[in-house]
Amino acid sequence: MSPAATFVLVHGAWHGPWAWDGVVPHLHAAGARTITPELGAGGLHDDVGAVLDALPDGEKAVLVGHSYAGLVVREAADARPGAVGHVILLDGWAGPDGASLLA
């Protein structure tokens, strides 16, 4: 992986970007960039939109989703595959295609 990789670190439910405070310094020390978007209470569609808005232009980011955000980053990667180089799930759930947390 390139030392200039950008990691989009997406927190799980009932967390915030602060959940990544112990990880971000290590990634920066390795030369990586980090983006930690804030997910709101608007639901899956809005959360996917927040991740899509956070993706950097002109490069393939590494999406990391914790817990509920596993589904969020999977949906974001499906929506914009050209902007995503890798998807990492950390204790995450992505579900099968068409999955919903409500169904």
Tab-separated table of N, CA and C in Angstrom:
chain	number	residue	atom	x	y	z
A	1	MET	N	0.837	-1.171	0.000
A	1	MET	CA	0.000	0.000	0.000
A	1	MET	C	0.886	1.239	0.000
A	2	SER	N	0.515	2.212	-0.756
A	2	SER	CA	1.255	3.457	-0.867
A	2	SER	C	1.305	4.183	0.474
A	3	PRO	N	2.456	4.779	0.810
A	3	PRO	CA	2.525	5.523	2.064
A	3	PRO	C	1.615	6.746	2.065
A	4	ALA	N	1.168	7.176	0.887
A	4	ALA	CA	0.285	8.334	0.804
A	4	ALA	C	-1.180	7.918	0.740
A	5	ALA	N	-1.482	6.706	1.156
A	5	ALA	CA	-2.866	6.229	1.113
A	5	ALA	C	-3.757	7.106	1.988
A	6	THR	N	-5.002	7.228	1.571
A	6	THR	CA	-5.999	7.940	2.363
A	6	THR	C	-6.984	6.930	2.927
A	7	PHE	N	-7.139	6.952	4.238
A	7	PHE	CA	-8.076	6.079	4.935
A	7	PHE	C	-9.296	6.894	5.343
A	8	VAL	N	-10.465	6.456	4.930
A	8	VAL	CA	-11.716	7.058	5.379
A	8	VAL	C	-12.241	6.146	6.480
A	9	LEU	N	-12.132	6.614	7.708
A	9	LEU	CA	-12.455	5.826	8.897
A	9	LEU	C	-13.871	6.168	9.339
A	10	VAL	N	-14.765	5.195	9.241
A	10	VAL	CA	-16.180	5.448	9.492
A	10	VAL	C	-16.605	4.749	10.785
A	11	HIS	N	-17.065	5.534	11.719
A	11	HIS	CA	-17.450	5.023	13.040
A	11	HIS	C	-18.774	4.269	12.984
A	12	GLY	N	-18.987	3.443	13.985
A	12	GLY	CA	-20.225	2.687	14.093
A	12	GLY	C	-21.327	3.494	14.767
A	13	ALA	N	-22.459	2.835	14.970
A	13	ALA	CA	-23.598	3.483	15.616
A	13	ALA	C	-23.240	3.893	17.045
A	14	TRP	N	-23.830	4.987	17.462
A	14	TRP	CA	-23.650	5.531	18.812
A	14	TRP	C	-22.200	5.908	19.109
A	15	HIS	N	-21.431	6.159	18.071
A	15	HIS	CA	-20.061	6.637	18.204
A	15	HIS	C	-19.921	7.908	17.377
A	16	GLY	N	-18.748	8.452	17.377
A	16	GLY	CA	-18.436	9.607	16.556
A	16	GLY	C	-17.032	9.450	16.015
A	17	PRO	N	-16.560	10.445	15.270
A	17	PRO	CA	-15.197	10.373	14.746
A	17	PRO	C	-14.145	10.139	15.829
A	18	TRP	N	-14.449	10.542	17.050
A	18	TRP	CA	-13.524	10.336	18.176
A	18	TRP	C	-13.194	8.862	18.385
A	19	ALA	N	-14.016	7.965	17.882
A	19	ALA	CA	-13.751	6.532	18.056
A	19	ALA	C	-12.424	6.119	17.417
A	20	TRP	N	-11.949	6.925	16.492
A	20	TRP	CA	-10.706	6.612	15.778
A	20	TRP	C	-9.494	7.339	16.352
A	21	ASP	N	-9.661	8.044	17.469
A	21	ASP	CA	-8.560	8.838	18.036
A	21	ASP	C	-7.317	8.011	18.350
A	22	GLY	N	-7.464	6.758	18.685
A	22	GLY	CA	-6.307	5.913	18.968
A	22	GLY	C	-5.641	5.355	17.728
A	23	VAL	N	-6.312	5.444	16.595
A	23	VAL	CA	-5.809	4.878	15.337
A	23	VAL	C	-5.146	5.941	14.466
A	24	VAL	N	-5.762	7.118	14.422
A	24	VAL	CA	-5.313	8.178	13.513
A	24	VAL	C	-3.828	8.513	13.672
A	25	PRO	N	-3.297	8.697	14.883
A	25	PRO	CA	-1.875	9.041	14.997
A	25	PRO	C	-0.946	7.983	14.393
A	26	HIS	N	-1.324	6.721	14.496
A	26	HIS	CA	-0.492	5.651	13.933
A	26	HIS	C	-0.506	5.687	12.405
A	27	LEU	N	-1.654	5.961	11.831
A	27	LEU	CA	-1.727	6.068	10.373
A	27	LEU	C	-0.943	7.280	9.882
A	28	HIS	N	-1.059	8.400	10.585
A	28	HIS	CA	-0.293	9.594	10.207
A	28	HIS	C	1.208	9.334	10.312
A	29	ALA	N	1.624	8.633	11.361
A	29	ALA	CA	3.049	8.318	11.532
A	29	ALA	C	3.566	7.448	10.395
A	30	ALA	N	2.680	6.668	9.796
A	30	ALA	CA	3.058	5.814	8.667
A	30	ALA	C	2.963	6.556	7.336
A	31	GLY	N	2.600	7.837	7.378
A	31	GLY	CA	2.534	8.640	6.166
A	31	GLY	C	1.177	8.667	5.489
A	32	ALA	N	0.192	8.071	6.100
A	32	ALA	CA	-1.148	8.039	5.509
A	32	ALA	C	-1.936	9.291	5.887
A	33	ARG	N	-2.941	9.568	5.084
A	33	ARG	CA	-3.899	10.633	5.394
A	33	ARG	C	-5.158	9.970	5.944
A	34	THR	N	-5.891	10.702	6.776
A	34	THR	CA	-7.127	10.155	7.330
A	34	THR	C	-8.262	11.157	7.190
A	35	ILE	N	-9.445	10.617	6.997
A	35	ILE	CA	-10.679	11.391	6.980
A	35	ILE	C	-11.645	10.641	7.891
A	36	THR	N	-12.280	11.354	8.811
A	36	THR	CA	-13.202	10.711	9.750
A	36	THR	C	-14.554	11.421	9.682
A	37	PRO	N	-15.407	11.020	8.744
A	37	PRO	CA	-16.703	11.692	8.610
A	37	PRO	C	-17.612	11.421	9.804
A	38	GLU	N	-18.495	12.345	10.039
A	38	GLU	CA	-19.496	12.227	11.109
A	38	GLU	C	-20.773	11.659	10.510
A	39	LEU	N	-21.224	10.536	11.046
A	39	LEU	CA	-22.510	9.994	10.631
A	39	LEU	C	-23.580	10.604	11.515
A	40	GLY	N	-24.710	10.929	10.912
A	40	GLY	CA	-25.795	11.546	11.673
A	40	GLY	C	-26.850	10.536	12.061
A	41	ALA	N	-28.000	11.039	12.371
A	41	ALA	CA	-29.106	10.178	12.788
A	41	ALA	C	-30.148	10.049	11.683
A	42	GLY	N	-29.747	10.351	10.442
A	42	GLY	CA	-30.705	10.367	9.342
A	42	GLY	C	-30.962	9.026	8.699
A	43	GLY	N	-30.192	8.015	9.048
A	43	GLY	CA	-30.397	6.696	8.469
A	43	GLY	C	-29.330	6.316	7.472
A	44	LEU	N	-29.461	5.115	6.948
A	44	LEU	CA	-28.446	4.537	6.075
A	44	LEU	C	-28.169	5.400	4.853
A	45	HIS	N	-29.204	5.876	4.183
A	45	HIS	CA	-29.016	6.676	2.970
A	45	HIS	C	-28.168	7.916	3.261
A	46	ASP	N	-28.496	8.621	4.336
A	46	ASP	CA	-27.737	9.819	4.698
A	46	ASP	C	-26.309	9.481	5.115
A	47	ASP	N	-26.136	8.370	5.811
A	47	ASP	CA	-24.796	7.968	6.239
A	47	ASP	C	-23.919	7.607	5.045
A	48	VAL	N	-24.482	6.904	4.075
A	48	VAL	CA	-23.734	6.593	2.852
A	48	VAL	C	-23.371	7.891	2.143
A	49	GLY	N	-24.294	8.835	2.089
A	49	GLY	CA	-24.012	10.132	1.475
A	49	GLY	C	-22.871	10.860	2.153
A	50	ALA	N	-22.803	10.785	3.479
A	50	ALA	CA	-21.709	11.433	4.213
A	50	ALA	C	-20.368	10.816	3.845
A	51	VAL	N	-20.338	9.506	3.675
A	51	VAL	CA	-19.093	8.835	3.284
A	51	VAL	C	-18.734	9.193	1.846
A	52	LEU	N	-19.707	9.197	0.955
A	52	LEU	CA	-19.431	9.566	-0.437
A	52	LEU	C	-18.903	10.992	-0.516
A	53	ASP	N	-19.469	11.900	0.270
A	53	ASP	CA	-18.992	13.286	0.294
A	53	ASP	C	-17.568	13.388	0.828
A	54	ALA	N	-17.171	12.460	1.687
A	54	ALA	CA	-15.838	12.495	2.299
A	54	ALA	C	-14.752	11.915	1.401
A	55	LEU	N	-15.138	11.154	0.383
A	55	LEU	CA	-14.126	10.523	-0.473
A	55	LEU	C	-13.299	11.582	-1.190
A	56	PRO	N	-11.983	11.434	-1.181
A	56	PRO	CA	-11.125	12.408	-1.863
A	56	PRO	C	-11.246	12.273	-3.376
A	57	ASP	N	-11.072	13.384	-4.066
A	57	ASP	CA	-11.106	13.383	-5.529
A	57	ASP	C	-9.785	12.876	-6.085
A	58	GLY	N	-9.861	12.113	-7.151
A	58	GLY	CA	-8.673	11.734	-7.896
A	58	GLY	C	-7.815	10.639	-7.300
A	59	GLU	N	-8.305	9.931	-6.325
A	59	GLU	CA	-7.539	8.816	-5.766
A	59	GLU	C	-8.497	7.760	-5.237
A	60	LYS	N	-7.960	6.581	-5.036
A	60	LYS	CA	-8.753	5.486	-4.475
A	60	LYS	C	-8.464	5.395	-2.985
A	61	ALA	N	-9.478	5.626	-2.195
A	61	ALA	CA	-9.332	5.611	-0.741
A	61	ALA	C	-9.532	4.206	-0.190
A	62	VAL	N	-9.061	4.026	1.026
A	62	VAL	CA	-9.316	2.810	1.791
A	62	VAL	C	-10.469	3.131	2.736
A	63	LEU	N	-11.596	2.452	2.556
A	63	LEU	CA	-12.743	2.654	3.440
A	63	LEU	C	-12.663	1.656	4.587
A	64	VAL	N	-12.758	2.164	5.812
A	64	VAL	CA	-12.741	1.309	6.995
A	64	VAL	C	-14.043	1.559	7.749
A	65	GLY	N	-14.838	0.512	7.912
A	65	GLY	CA	-16.105	0.642	8.611
A	65	GLY	C	-16.139	-0.197	9.866
A	66	HIS	N	-16.483	0.444	10.976
A	66	HIS	CA	-16.611	-0.269	12.248
A	66	HIS	C	-18.089	-0.539	12.531
A	67	SER	N	-18.401	-1.762	12.916
A	67	SER	CA	-19.733	-2.156	13.352
A	67	SER	C	-20.766	-1.837	12.264
A	68	TYR	N	-21.788	-1.075	12.601
A	68	TYR	CA	-22.834	-0.695	11.646
A	68	TYR	C	-22.250	-0.105	10.369
A	69	ALA	N	-21.128	0.590	10.473
A	69	ALA	CA	-20.538	1.246	9.308
A	69	ALA	C	-20.022	0.249	8.275
A	70	GLY	N	-19.965	-1.039	8.617
A	70	GLY	CA	-19.639	-2.036	7.604
A	70	GLY	C	-20.624	-1.982	6.458
A	71	LEU	N	-21.902	-1.873	6.781
A	71	LEU	CA	-22.936	-1.753	5.757
A	71	LEU	C	-22.809	-0.423	5.025
A	72	VAL	N	-22.500	0.634	5.752
A	72	VAL	CA	-22.362	1.963	5.157
A	72	VAL	C	-21.226	1.986	4.137
A	73	VAL	N	-20.050	1.464	4.503
A	73	VAL	CA	-18.920	1.520	3.569
A	73	VAL	C	-19.131	0.582	2.381
A	74	ARG	N	-19.828	-0.531	2.593
A	74	ARG	CA	-20.117	-1.420	1.467
A	74	ARG	C	-21.012	-0.711	0.457
A	75	GLU	N	-22.037	-0.041	0.954
A	75	GLU	CA	-22.939	0.696	0.066
A	75	GLU	C	-22.196	1.829	-0.642
A	76	ALA	N	-21.309	2.515	0.071
A	76	ALA	CA	-20.530	3.594	-0.543
A	76	ALA	C	-19.604	3.047	-1.620
A	77	ALA	N	-18.961	1.920	-1.344
A	77	ALA	CA	-18.067	1.305	-2.335
A	77	ALA	C	-18.847	0.853	-3.561
A	78	ASP	N	-20.042	0.315	-3.359
A	78	ASP	CA	-20.882	-0.090	-4.488
A	78	ASP	C	-21.320	1.110	-5.317
A	79	ALA	N	-21.569	2.241	-4.644
A	79	ALA	CA	-22.040	3.438	-5.333
A	79	ALA	C	-20.937	4.132	-6.123
A	80	ARG	N	-19.700	4.047	-5.648
A	80	ARG	CA	-18.593	4.738	-6.321
A	80	ARG	C	-17.340	3.866	-6.311
A	81	PRO	N	-17.377	2.742	-7.046
A	81	PRO	CA	-16.249	1.796	-7.006
A	81	PRO	C	-14.934	2.389	-7.503
A	82	GLY	N	-14.980	3.362	-8.383
A	82	GLY	CA	-13.755	3.962	-8.896
A	82	GLY	C	-13.013	4.802	-7.878
A	83	ALA	N	-13.668	5.141	-6.772
A	83	ALA	CA	-13.053	5.975	-5.741
A	83	ALA	C	-12.560	5.168	-4.547
A	84	VAL	N	-12.745	3.847	-4.614
A	84	VAL	CA	-12.413	2.996	-3.467
A	84	VAL	C	-11.420	1.923	-3.889
A	85	GLY	N	-10.273	1.893	-3.214
A	85	GLY	CA	-9.267	0.879	-3.506
A	85	GLY	C	-9.436	-0.376	-2.681
A	86	HIS	N	-9.834	-0.202	-1.427
A	86	HIS	CA	-10.002	-1.326	-0.505
A	86	HIS	C	-11.130	-1.003	0.466
A	87	VAL	N	-11.762	-2.058	0.955
A	87	VAL	CA	-12.765	-1.934	2.013
A	87	VAL	C	-12.332	-2.841	3.158
A	88	ILE	N	-12.283	-2.272	4.352
A	88	ILE	CA	-11.917	-3.028	5.549
A	88	ILE	C	-13.081	-2.943	6.528
A	89	LEU	N	-13.521	-4.097	7.017
A	89	LEU	CA	-14.569	-4.136	8.033
A	89	LEU	C	-13.935	-4.492	9.369
A	90	LEU	N	-14.144	-3.649	10.354
A	90	LEU	CA	-13.625	-3.873	11.699
A	90	LEU	C	-14.813	-4.214	12.595
A	91	ASP	N	-14.956	-5.494	12.915
A	91	ASP	CA	-16.147	-5.945	13.640
A	91	ASP	C	-17.406	-5.418	12.965
A	92	GLY	N	-17.381	-5.445	11.633
A	92	GLY	CA	-18.481	-4.880	10.867
A	92	GLY	C	-19.357	-5.931	10.223
A	93	TRP	N	-20.509	-5.493	9.787
A	93	TRP	CA	-21.464	-6.344	9.098
A	93	TRP	C	-21.822	-5.659	7.793
A	94	ALA	N	-21.593	-6.354	6.693
A	94	ALA	CA	-21.923	-5.784	5.393
A	94	ALA	C	-23.198	-6.376	4.837
A	95	GLY	N	-23.559	-7.554	5.271
A	95	GLY	CA	-24.779	-8.176	4.772
A	95	GLY	C	-24.675	-8.558	3.315
A	96	PRO	N	-25.592	-9.379	2.837
A	96	PRO	CA	-25.617	-9.738	1.421
A	96	PRO	C	-26.180	-8.589	0.588
A	97	ASP	N	-26.012	-8.654	-0.719
A	97	ASP	CA	-26.576	-7.627	-1.598
A	97	ASP	C	-28.055	-7.455	-1.302
A	98	GLY	N	-28.472	-6.212	-1.244
A	98	GLY	CA	-29.871	-5.911	-0.980
A	98	GLY	C	-30.257	-5.986	0.481
A	99	ALA	N	-29.282	-6.203	1.352
A	99	ALA	CA	-29.578	-6.351	2.782
A	99	ALA	C	-30.029	-5.031	3.387
A	100	SER	N	-30.833	-5.133	4.396
A	100	SER	CA	-31.296	-3.977	5.146
A	100	SER	C	-31.256	-4.332	6.623
A	101	LEU	N	-30.964	-3.364	7.435
A	101	LEU	CA	-30.999	-3.600	8.873
A	101	LEU	C	-32.432	-3.672	9.388
A	102	LEU	N	-33.378	-3.244	8.562
A	102	LEU	CA	-34.772	-3.197	8.994
A	102	LEU	C	-35.603	-4.352	8.472
A	103	ALA	N	-35.091	-5.090	7.497
A	103	ALA	CA	-35.890	-6.162	6.890
A	103	ALA	C	-35.681	-7.475	7.598
